[in-house]
Amino acid sequence: RGVDILSWENFGNEWTKDGVQELKLDNLRTFTAPFGELPDLSQIDFNNDVVFTWNGTSSGVMVPDRGAWIPADRGGLTLCDATSCIFGVDLPWDKLDAVSWSWQKVMGGEAAHGMIALSPRAVERLNTFHPDRPIPKVFRMKKNGKINPEPFEGATLNTPSLLCVEDALDGLKWAEDIGGLPVLLGRVQSNFEALSRWVERTPWIDFLATDPKVRSCTSVTLKIVDPAFDGLSEDDLRKTLRRIPKMCEAEGAGYDFSEHRAAPPGFRIWCGATVETSDLEALFPWIEWSFHQIRAELAGEAA
């Protein structure tokens, strides 16, 4: 069966690289887009297996319309990296066949430990497909030619850190105590709306994603649109803008909200469920303060 791989930022690009350079898959098609945009989803052939990230963490772009573009009667499987959206986005589980995520991101846990959810169609594929290439032990999911149920019943290849396990369980207990998934989704939406209101009223900043329908509500990426910065090279702009989070950090107002190193210069502000809306709203004036100080410096240099 053919494979379509979608990518529009560096994490999706890694999946593409795996398919093209490492696995060297036959009948492989790649669909790419620059940071801030999506590939043309209408060109995807769902008779193929389709590999994609739901939310492009470093570009602030996620697929739209709760998966309405994925047909229910598809012939292939959908393989989705949901790392930075699960628990923050209402995912259409009936449209997804193999979903991976970590304990990190929206739940605020340890990044090194991953989870996977498989649909009945994905289980059927595992039971009937026998790869012609060696599979590293950590990725083997079959035993005696059939899917091995033990990992789905709590067995592990090696004992993980039980501190990390307890931290993940504590995060789930917190989520249940505050009202479960609906409340988590509501907290994310409240954060995103607060940030959107700030962007709307702030003339020198904008979303990297120009189409509102594809803007991430968790990993929100922003760009500077002030003409005073137009004369800077990309490297100089990146260095200049990275001073803003450092200035905010020095005041105890915000931490580590520079863009991802592979993304265009700007900011990436996390709006996940563990963030309080009031803390975001307290951050915005500090970003403005830092920005205007740096802008005044640039104006002085230009004079």
mmCIF file of C-alpha atoms in Angstrom:
data_model
loop_
_atom_site.group_PDB
_atom_site.id
_atom_site.type_symbol
_atom_site.label_atom_id
_atom_site.label_comp_id
_atom_site.label_asym_id
_atom_site.label_seq_id
_atom_site.Cartn_x
_atom_site.Cartn_y
_atom_site.Cartn_z
ATOM 1 C CA ARG A 1 0.000 0.000 0.000
ATOM 2 C CA GLY A 2 1.234 3.519 -0.768
ATOM 3 C CA VAL A 3 2.085 6.124 1.844
ATOM 4 C CA ASP A 4 1.330 9.858 1.952
ATOM 5 C CA ILE A 5 3.369 11.863 4.475
ATOM 6 C CA LEU A 6 2.374 15.430 5.371
ATOM 7 C CA SER A 7 4.775 17.949 6.870
ATOM 8 C CA TRP A 8 4.734 21.684 7.436
ATOM 9 C CA GLU A 9 7.322 22.136 10.195
ATOM 10 C CA ASN A 10 10.367 20.382 11.548
ATOM 11 C CA PHE A 11 8.703 17.580 13.536
ATOM 12 C CA GLY A 12 6.659 16.510 10.526
ATOM 13 C CA ASN A 13 9.802 16.900 8.450
ATOM 14 C CA GLU A 14 11.431 14.250 10.617
ATOM 15 C CA TRP A 15 8.649 11.783 9.767
ATOM 16 C CA THR A 16 9.179 12.614 6.095
ATOM 17 C CA LYS A 17 12.901 12.049 6.454
ATOM 18 C CA ASP A 18 12.238 8.650 8.062
ATOM 19 C CA GLY A 19 10.054 7.598 5.143
ATOM 20 C CA VAL A 20 12.320 8.898 2.401
ATOM 21 C CA GLN A 21 15.850 8.446 3.719
ATOM 22 C CA GLU A 22 15.649 5.734 6.386
ATOM 23 C CA LEU A 23 12.861 3.346 5.360
ATOM 24 C CA LYS A 24 13.159 4.218 1.647
ATOM 25 C CA LEU A 25 9.492 3.372 1.167
ATOM 26 C CA ASP A 26 8.166 2.493 -2.262
ATOM 27 C CA ASN A 27 5.122 4.351 -3.592
ATOM 28 C CA LEU A 28 5.716 7.227 -1.182
ATOM 29 C CA ARG A 29 4.310 10.721 -1.726
ATOM 30 C CA THR A 30 5.268 13.744 0.364
ATOM 31 C CA PHE A 31 3.197 16.888 0.858
ATOM 32 C CA THR A 32 4.972 19.866 2.364
ATOM 33 C CA ALA A 33 4.284 23.508 3.171
ATOM 34 C CA PRO A 34 6.351 26.333 4.658
ATOM 35 C CA PHE A 35 6.087 27.414 8.280
ATOM 36 C CA GLY A 36 2.709 29.023 8.918
ATOM 37 C CA GLU A 37 0.856 27.085 6.214
ATOM 38 C CA LEU A 38 -0.614 23.639 5.517
ATOM 39 C CA PRO A 39 -0.237 21.393 2.477
ATOM 40 C CA ASP A 40 -3.293 21.011 0.216
ATOM 41 C CA LEU A 41 -5.271 18.393 2.148
ATOM 42 C CA SER A 42 -7.579 17.785 -0.818
ATOM 43 C CA GLN A 43 -4.690 16.068 -2.603
ATOM 44 C CA ILE A 44 -4.307 13.343 0.024
ATOM 45 C CA ASP A 45 -5.193 9.809 -1.126
ATOM 46 C CA PHE A 46 -6.741 7.947 1.791
ATOM 47 C CA ASN A 47 -6.423 4.654 -0.038
ATOM 48 C CA ASN A 48 -2.815 5.101 1.042
ATOM 49 C CA ASP A 49 -1.582 5.123 4.609
ATOM 50 C CA VAL A 50 -1.387 8.754 5.721
ATOM 51 C CA VAL A 51 1.215 9.987 8.224
ATOM 52 C CA PHE A 52 0.927 13.443 9.791
ATOM 53 C CA THR A 53 1.258 15.515 12.929
ATOM 54 C CA TRP A 54 -2.087 16.865 14.125
ATOM 55 C CA ASN A 55 -0.460 19.972 15.526
ATOM 56 C CA GLY A 56 2.764 21.393 14.131
ATOM 57 C CA THR A 57 4.338 22.394 17.427
ATOM 58 C CA SER A 58 7.052 24.640 16.042
ATOM 59 C CA SER A 59 4.931 26.366 13.369
ATOM 60 C CA GLY A 60 1.740 26.905 15.350
ATOM 61 C CA VAL A 61 -0.331 25.273 12.603
ATOM 62 C CA MET A 62 -2.695 22.340 13.078
ATOM 63 C CA VAL A 63 -5.045 20.491 10.771
ATOM 64 C CA PRO A 64 -8.558 22.002 10.681
ATOM 65 C CA ASP A 65 -12.206 21.018 11.024
ATOM 66 C CA ARG A 66 -11.765 18.196 13.547
ATOM 67 C CA GLY A 67 -10.631 15.858 10.803
ATOM 68 C CA ALA A 68 -13.612 16.375 8.484
ATOM 69 C CA TRP A 69 -11.125 16.008 5.616
ATOM 70 C CA ILE A 70 -10.430 12.388 6.661
ATOM 71 C CA PRO A 71 -13.030 10.005 5.167
ATOM 72 C CA ALA A 72 -14.663 7.415 7.395
ATOM 73 C CA ASP A 73 -14.475 4.750 4.644
ATOM 74 C CA ARG A 74 -10.757 5.188 3.957
ATOM 75 C CA GLY A 75 -8.790 2.266 2.601
ATOM 76 C CA GLY A 76 -5.494 3.091 4.303
ATOM 77 C CA LEU A 77 -4.563 3.827 7.882
ATOM 78 C CA THR A 78 -4.098 7.251 9.447
ATOM 79 C CA LEU A 79 -0.960 7.486 11.596
ATOM 80 C CA CYS A 80 -1.035 10.626 13.722
ATOM 81 C CA ASP A 81 1.570 12.242 15.941
ATOM 82 C CA ALA A 82 -0.667 13.963 18.501
ATOM 83 C CA THR A 83 2.083 14.951 20.943
ATOM 84 C CA SER A 84 1.297 18.654 21.346
ATOM 85 C CA CYS A 85 -2.488 18.549 21.007
ATOM 86 C CA ILE A 86 -3.822 15.540 22.910
ATOM 87 C CA PHE A 87 -5.814 16.647 25.997
ATOM 88 C CA GLY A 88 -5.908 20.140 24.461
ATOM 89 C CA VAL A 89 -7.844 19.429 21.266
ATOM 90 C CA ASP A 90 -11.033 17.417 20.790
ATOM 91 C CA LEU A 91 -9.634 14.680 18.555
ATOM 92 C CA PRO A 92 -11.884 12.580 16.268
ATOM 93 C CA TRP A 93 -10.731 9.158 17.416
ATOM 94 C CA ASP A 94 -12.865 7.392 14.811
ATOM 95 C CA LYS A 95 -10.739 9.067 12.113
ATOM 96 C CA LEU A 96 -7.391 7.983 13.613
ATOM 97 C CA ASP A 97 -5.860 4.502 13.463
ATOM 98 C CA ALA A 98 -2.493 4.846 15.188
ATOM 99 C CA VAL A 99 -1.942 7.793 17.526
ATOM 100 C CA SER A 100 1.223 8.553 19.491
ATOM 101 C CA TRP A 101 1.895 11.095 22.210
ATOM 102 C CA SER A 102 4.062 11.696 25.246
ATOM 103 C CA TRP A 103 3.245 12.524 28.853
ATOM 104 C CA GLN A 104 4.634 15.998 28.275
ATOM 105 C CA LYS A 105 2.907 18.983 26.612
ATOM 106 C CA VAL A 106 -0.699 19.590 27.707
ATOM 107 C CA MET A 107 -0.446 17.368 30.792
ATOM 108 C CA GLY A 108 2.955 18.770 31.747
ATOM 109 C CA GLY A 109 4.640 15.406 32.375
ATOM 110 C CA GLU A 110 7.905 13.782 31.367
ATOM 111 C CA ALA A 111 8.784 14.029 27.682
ATOM 112 C CA ALA A 112 10.789 10.809 27.359
ATOM 113 C CA HIS A 113 7.869 8.397 27.792
ATOM 114 C CA GLY A 114 5.462 7.745 24.949
ATOM 115 C CA MET A 115 1.989 6.294 24.516
ATOM 116 C CA ILE A 116 0.236 4.740 21.549
ATOM 117 C CA ALA A 117 -3.420 4.062 20.769
ATOM 118 C CA LEU A 118 -4.435 1.679 17.985
ATOM 119 C CA SER A 119 -7.753 1.277 16.205
ATOM 120 C CA PRO A 120 -9.127 -2.184 15.319
ATOM 121 C CA ARG A 121 -8.009 -1.538 11.735
ATOM 122 C CA ALA A 122 -4.453 -0.864 12.910
ATOM 123 C CA VAL A 123 -4.489 -4.068 14.983
ATOM 124 C CA GLU A 124 -5.694 -5.991 11.942
ATOM 125 C CA ARG A 125 -2.816 -4.566 9.904
ATOM 126 C CA LEU A 126 -0.325 -5.648 12.564
ATOM 127 C CA ASN A 127 -1.761 -9.138 12.535
ATOM 128 C CA THR A 128 -1.640 -9.516 8.760
ATOM 129 C CA PHE A 129 1.452 -7.525 7.712
ATOM 130 C CA HIS A 130 4.837 -9.126 8.141
ATOM 131 C CA PRO A 131 7.678 -6.643 7.526
ATOM 132 C CA ASP A 132 10.588 -7.658 5.343
ATOM 133 C CA ARG A 133 13.035 -5.535 7.336
ATOM 134 C CA PRO A 134 14.509 -5.998 10.825
ATOM 135 C CA ILE A 135 12.488 -4.314 13.588
ATOM 136 C CA PRO A 136 14.419 -3.086 16.667
ATOM 137 C CA LYS A 137 13.283 -4.772 19.863
ATOM 138 C CA VAL A 138 11.796 -1.613 21.341
ATOM 139 C CA PHE A 139 9.470 -1.302 18.314
ATOM 140 C CA ARG A 140 8.364 -4.927 18.063
ATOM 141 C CA MET A 141 4.646 -5.178 18.723
ATOM 142 C CA LYS A 142 4.085 -8.771 17.584
ATOM 143 C CA LYS A 143 4.625 -12.120 19.218
ATOM 144 C CA ASN A 144 4.294 -15.410 17.356
ATOM 145 C CA GLY A 145 3.019 -13.584 14.294
ATOM 146 C CA LYS A 146 0.192 -11.726 16.085
ATOM 147 C CA ILE A 147 -0.043 -8.494 18.045
ATOM 148 C CA ASN A 148 1.414 -8.847 21.509
ATOM 149 C CA PRO A 149 -1.238 -7.697 24.009
ATOM 150 C CA GLU A 150 1.158 -7.426 26.931
ATOM 151 C CA PRO A 151 2.312 -3.802 26.357
ATOM 152 C CA PHE A 152 -1.350 -2.772 26.344
ATOM 153 C CA GLU A 153 -1.859 -4.498 29.675
ATOM 154 C CA GLY A 154 0.983 -2.733 31.482
ATOM 155 C CA ALA A 155 4.041 -4.804 30.563
ATOM 156 C CA THR A 156 7.202 -2.925 29.582
ATOM 157 C CA LEU A 157 10.474 -3.946 27.947
ATOM 158 C CA ASN A 158 12.363 -2.269 30.757
ATOM 159 C CA THR A 159 11.126 -0.710 33.965
ATOM 160 C CA PRO A 160 10.528 3.002 33.389
ATOM 161 C CA SER A 161 11.091 5.594 36.076
ATOM 162 C CA LEU A 162 8.256 5.049 38.530
ATOM 163 C CA LEU A 163 8.604 8.679 39.582
ATOM 164 C CA CYS A 164 7.693 9.629 36.012
ATOM 165 C CA VAL A 165 4.808 7.147 36.061
ATOM 166 C CA GLU A 166 3.458 8.609 39.293
ATOM 167 C CA ASP A 167 3.853 12.114 37.887
ATOM 168 C CA ALA A 168 1.773 11.135 34.848
ATOM 169 C CA LEU A 169 -0.866 9.523 37.051
ATOM 170 C CA ASP A 170 -0.920 12.600 39.255
ATOM 171 C CA GLY A 171 -1.526 14.740 36.181
ATOM 172 C CA LEU A 172 -4.465 12.538 35.162
ATOM 173 C CA LYS A 173 -5.880 12.712 38.694
ATOM 174 C CA TRP A 174 -5.627 16.514 38.583
ATOM 175 C CA ALA A 175 -7.450 16.525 35.262
ATOM 176 C CA GLU A 176 -10.223 14.319 36.620
ATOM 177 C CA ASP A 177 -10.528 16.402 39.799
ATOM 178 C CA ILE A 178 -11.107 19.643 37.868
ATOM 179 C CA GLY A 179 -13.705 18.111 35.550
ATOM 180 C CA GLY A 180 -11.920 15.944 32.998
ATOM 181 C CA LEU A 181 -11.345 16.511 29.306
ATOM 182 C CA PRO A 182 -14.074 19.171 28.807
ATOM 183 C CA VAL A 183 -12.413 21.397 31.412
ATOM 184 C CA LEU A 184 -8.946 20.814 29.955
ATOM 185 C CA LEU A 185 -10.234 21.813 26.513
ATOM 186 C CA GLY A 186 -11.929 24.859 28.028
ATOM 187 C CA ARG A 187 -8.754 25.995 29.760
ATOM 188 C CA VAL A 188 -6.812 25.725 26.491
ATOM 189 C CA GLN A 189 -9.486 27.682 24.637
ATOM 190 C CA SER A 190 -9.561 30.370 27.302
ATOM 191 C CA ASN A 191 -5.806 30.780 27.035
ATOM 192 C CA PHE A 192 -5.872 30.914 23.249
ATOM 193 C CA GLU A 193 -8.685 33.481 23.251
ATOM 194 C CA ALA A 194 -6.792 35.680 25.704
ATOM 195 C CA LEU A 195 -3.698 35.560 23.512
ATOM 196 C CA SER A 196 -5.770 36.223 20.395
ATOM 197 C CA ARG A 197 -7.317 39.318 21.968
ATOM 198 C CA TRP A 198 -3.847 40.615 22.774
ATOM 199 C CA VAL A 199 -2.614 40.008 19.221
ATOM 200 C CA GLU A 200 -5.701 41.721 17.826
ATOM 201 C CA ARG A 201 -5.103 44.908 19.795
ATOM 202 C CA THR A 202 -1.301 44.949 19.384
ATOM 203 C CA PRO A 203 -0.310 46.403 15.998
ATOM 204 C CA TRP A 204 3.282 45.159 15.898
ATOM 205 C CA ILE A 205 2.618 41.441 16.363
ATOM 206 C CA ASP A 206 0.655 38.825 14.439
ATOM 207 C CA PHE A 207 0.161 35.081 14.134
ATOM 208 C CA LEU A 208 2.635 33.193 11.979
ATOM 209 C CA ALA A 209 -0.364 31.254 10.633
ATOM 210 C CA THR A 210 -2.394 33.735 8.595
ATOM 211 C CA ASP A 211 -5.431 31.441 8.228
ATOM 212 C CA PRO A 212 -7.400 31.465 11.505
ATOM 213 C CA LYS A 213 -8.813 27.984 10.795
ATOM 214 C CA VAL A 214 -5.405 26.331 11.072
ATOM 215 C CA ARG A 215 -3.956 28.194 14.053
ATOM 216 C CA SER A 216 -2.820 25.994 16.877
ATOM 217 C CA CYS A 217 -4.585 26.615 20.166
ATOM 218 C CA THR A 218 -1.782 25.070 22.241
ATOM 219 C CA SER A 219 1.601 25.987 20.716
ATOM 220 C CA VAL A 220 0.897 29.464 19.404
ATOM 221 C CA THR A 221 3.558 31.060 17.201
ATOM 222 C CA LEU A 222 3.824 34.785 16.600
ATOM 223 C CA LYS A 223 5.837 37.071 14.329
ATOM 224 C CA ILE A 224 6.850 40.725 14.474
ATOM 225 C CA VAL A 225 5.251 42.923 11.801
ATOM 226 C CA ASP A 226 6.750 46.280 12.809
ATOM 227 C CA PRO A 227 8.584 47.995 9.904
ATOM 228 C CA ALA A 228 11.335 49.077 12.290
ATOM 229 C CA PHE A 229 12.625 45.489 12.195
ATOM 230 C CA ASP A 230 12.459 45.044 8.415
ATOM 231 C CA GLY A 231 16.084 45.974 7.818
ATOM 232 C CA LEU A 232 17.472 43.188 9.995
ATOM 233 C CA SER A 233 18.780 39.950 8.508
ATOM 234 C CA GLU A 234 17.092 36.781 9.691
ATOM 235 C CA ASP A 235 19.990 35.985 12.025
ATOM 236 C CA ASP A 236 20.021 39.501 13.478
ATOM 237 C CA LEU A 237 16.250 39.490 13.849
ATOM 238 C CA ARG A 238 16.395 36.161 15.655
ATOM 239 C CA LYS A 239 19.092 37.394 18.041
ATOM 240 C CA THR A 240 17.225 40.649 18.654
ATOM 241 C CA LEU A 241 13.861 39.033 19.350
ATOM 242 C CA ARG A 242 15.368 36.419 21.634
ATOM 243 C CA ARG A 243 16.328 39.238 23.965
ATOM 244 C CA ILE A 244 12.630 39.775 24.742
ATOM 245 C CA PRO A 245 12.057 36.447 26.559
ATOM 246 C CA LYS A 246 15.347 36.956 28.395
ATOM 247 C CA MET A 247 14.238 40.403 29.551
ATOM 248 C CA CYS A 248 10.912 38.974 30.715
ATOM 249 C CA GLU A 249 12.668 36.105 32.463
ATOM 250 C CA ALA A 250 14.921 38.542 34.311
ATOM 251 C CA GLU A 251 11.761 40.148 35.701
ATOM 252 C CA GLY A 252 10.199 36.770 36.583
ATOM 253 C CA ALA A 253 7.393 37.424 34.119
ATOM 254 C CA GLY A 254 7.810 34.695 31.491
ATOM 255 C CA TYR A 255 10.136 31.905 30.490
ATOM 256 C CA ASP A 256 11.396 30.232 27.328
ATOM 257 C CA PHE A 257 8.912 31.608 24.793
ATOM 258 C CA SER A 258 11.345 32.184 21.946
ATOM 259 C CA GLU A 259 10.556 30.491 18.652
ATOM 260 C CA HIS A 260 11.703 26.933 18.060
ATOM 261 C CA ARG A 261 15.242 26.961 16.670
ATOM 262 C CA ALA A 262 14.016 25.624 13.301
ATOM 263 C CA ALA A 263 11.180 28.161 12.972
ATOM 264 C CA PRO A 264 11.210 31.718 11.634
ATOM 265 C CA PRO A 265 12.158 34.406 14.191
ATOM 266 C CA GLY A 266 9.383 35.222 16.615
ATOM 267 C CA PHE A 267 7.735 33.805 19.714
ATOM 268 C CA ARG A 268 6.075 30.541 20.713
ATOM 269 C CA ILE A 269 3.723 30.859 23.649
ATOM 270 C CA TRP A 270 2.329 27.738 25.266
ATOM 271 C CA CYS A 271 -1.421 27.846 25.955
ATOM 272 C CA GLY A 272 -1.859 24.340 27.351
ATOM 273 C CA ALA A 273 -4.210 23.392 30.155
ATOM 274 C CA THR A 274 -1.596 23.701 32.917
ATOM 275 C CA VAL A 275 -1.235 27.431 32.143
ATOM 276 C CA GLU A 276 -3.492 29.914 33.917
ATOM 277 C CA THR A 277 -5.138 32.514 31.694
ATOM 278 C CA SER A 278 -4.373 35.179 34.277
ATOM 279 C CA ASP A 279 -0.663 34.377 34.032
ATOM 280 C CA LEU A 280 -0.748 34.830 30.263
ATOM 281 C CA GLU A 281 -2.543 38.149 30.647
ATOM 282 C CA ALA A 282 0.110 39.217 33.144
ATOM 283 C CA LEU A 283 2.846 38.324 30.641
ATOM 284 C CA PHE A 284 1.599 40.460 27.758
ATOM 285 C CA PRO A 285 2.486 43.876 29.264
ATOM 286 C CA TRP A 286 6.005 42.621 29.952
ATOM 287 C CA ILE A 287 6.420 41.548 26.326
ATOM 288 C CA GLU A 288 5.235 45.004 25.269
ATOM 289 C CA TRP A 289 7.658 46.659 27.684
ATOM 290 C CA SER A 290 10.588 44.600 26.377
ATOM 291 C CA PHE A 291 9.602 45.155 22.754
ATOM 292 C CA HIS A 292 9.402 48.925 23.085
ATOM 293 C CA GLN A 293 12.776 49.087 24.816
ATOM 294 C CA ILE A 294 14.408 47.166 21.982
ATOM 295 C CA ARG A 295 12.554 49.131 19.328
ATOM 296 C CA ALA A 296 13.809 52.382 20.873
ATOM 297 C CA GLU A 297 17.351 51.014 20.727
ATOM 298 C CA LEU A 298 16.942 50.219 17.026
ATOM 299 C CA ALA A 299 15.546 53.683 16.361
ATOM 300 C CA GLY A 300 18.521 55.230 18.158
ATOM 301 C CA GLU A 301 20.970 53.176 16.114
ATOM 302 C CA ALA A 302 19.203 54.141 12.888
ATOM 303 C CA ALA A 303 19.408 57.835 13.816
#
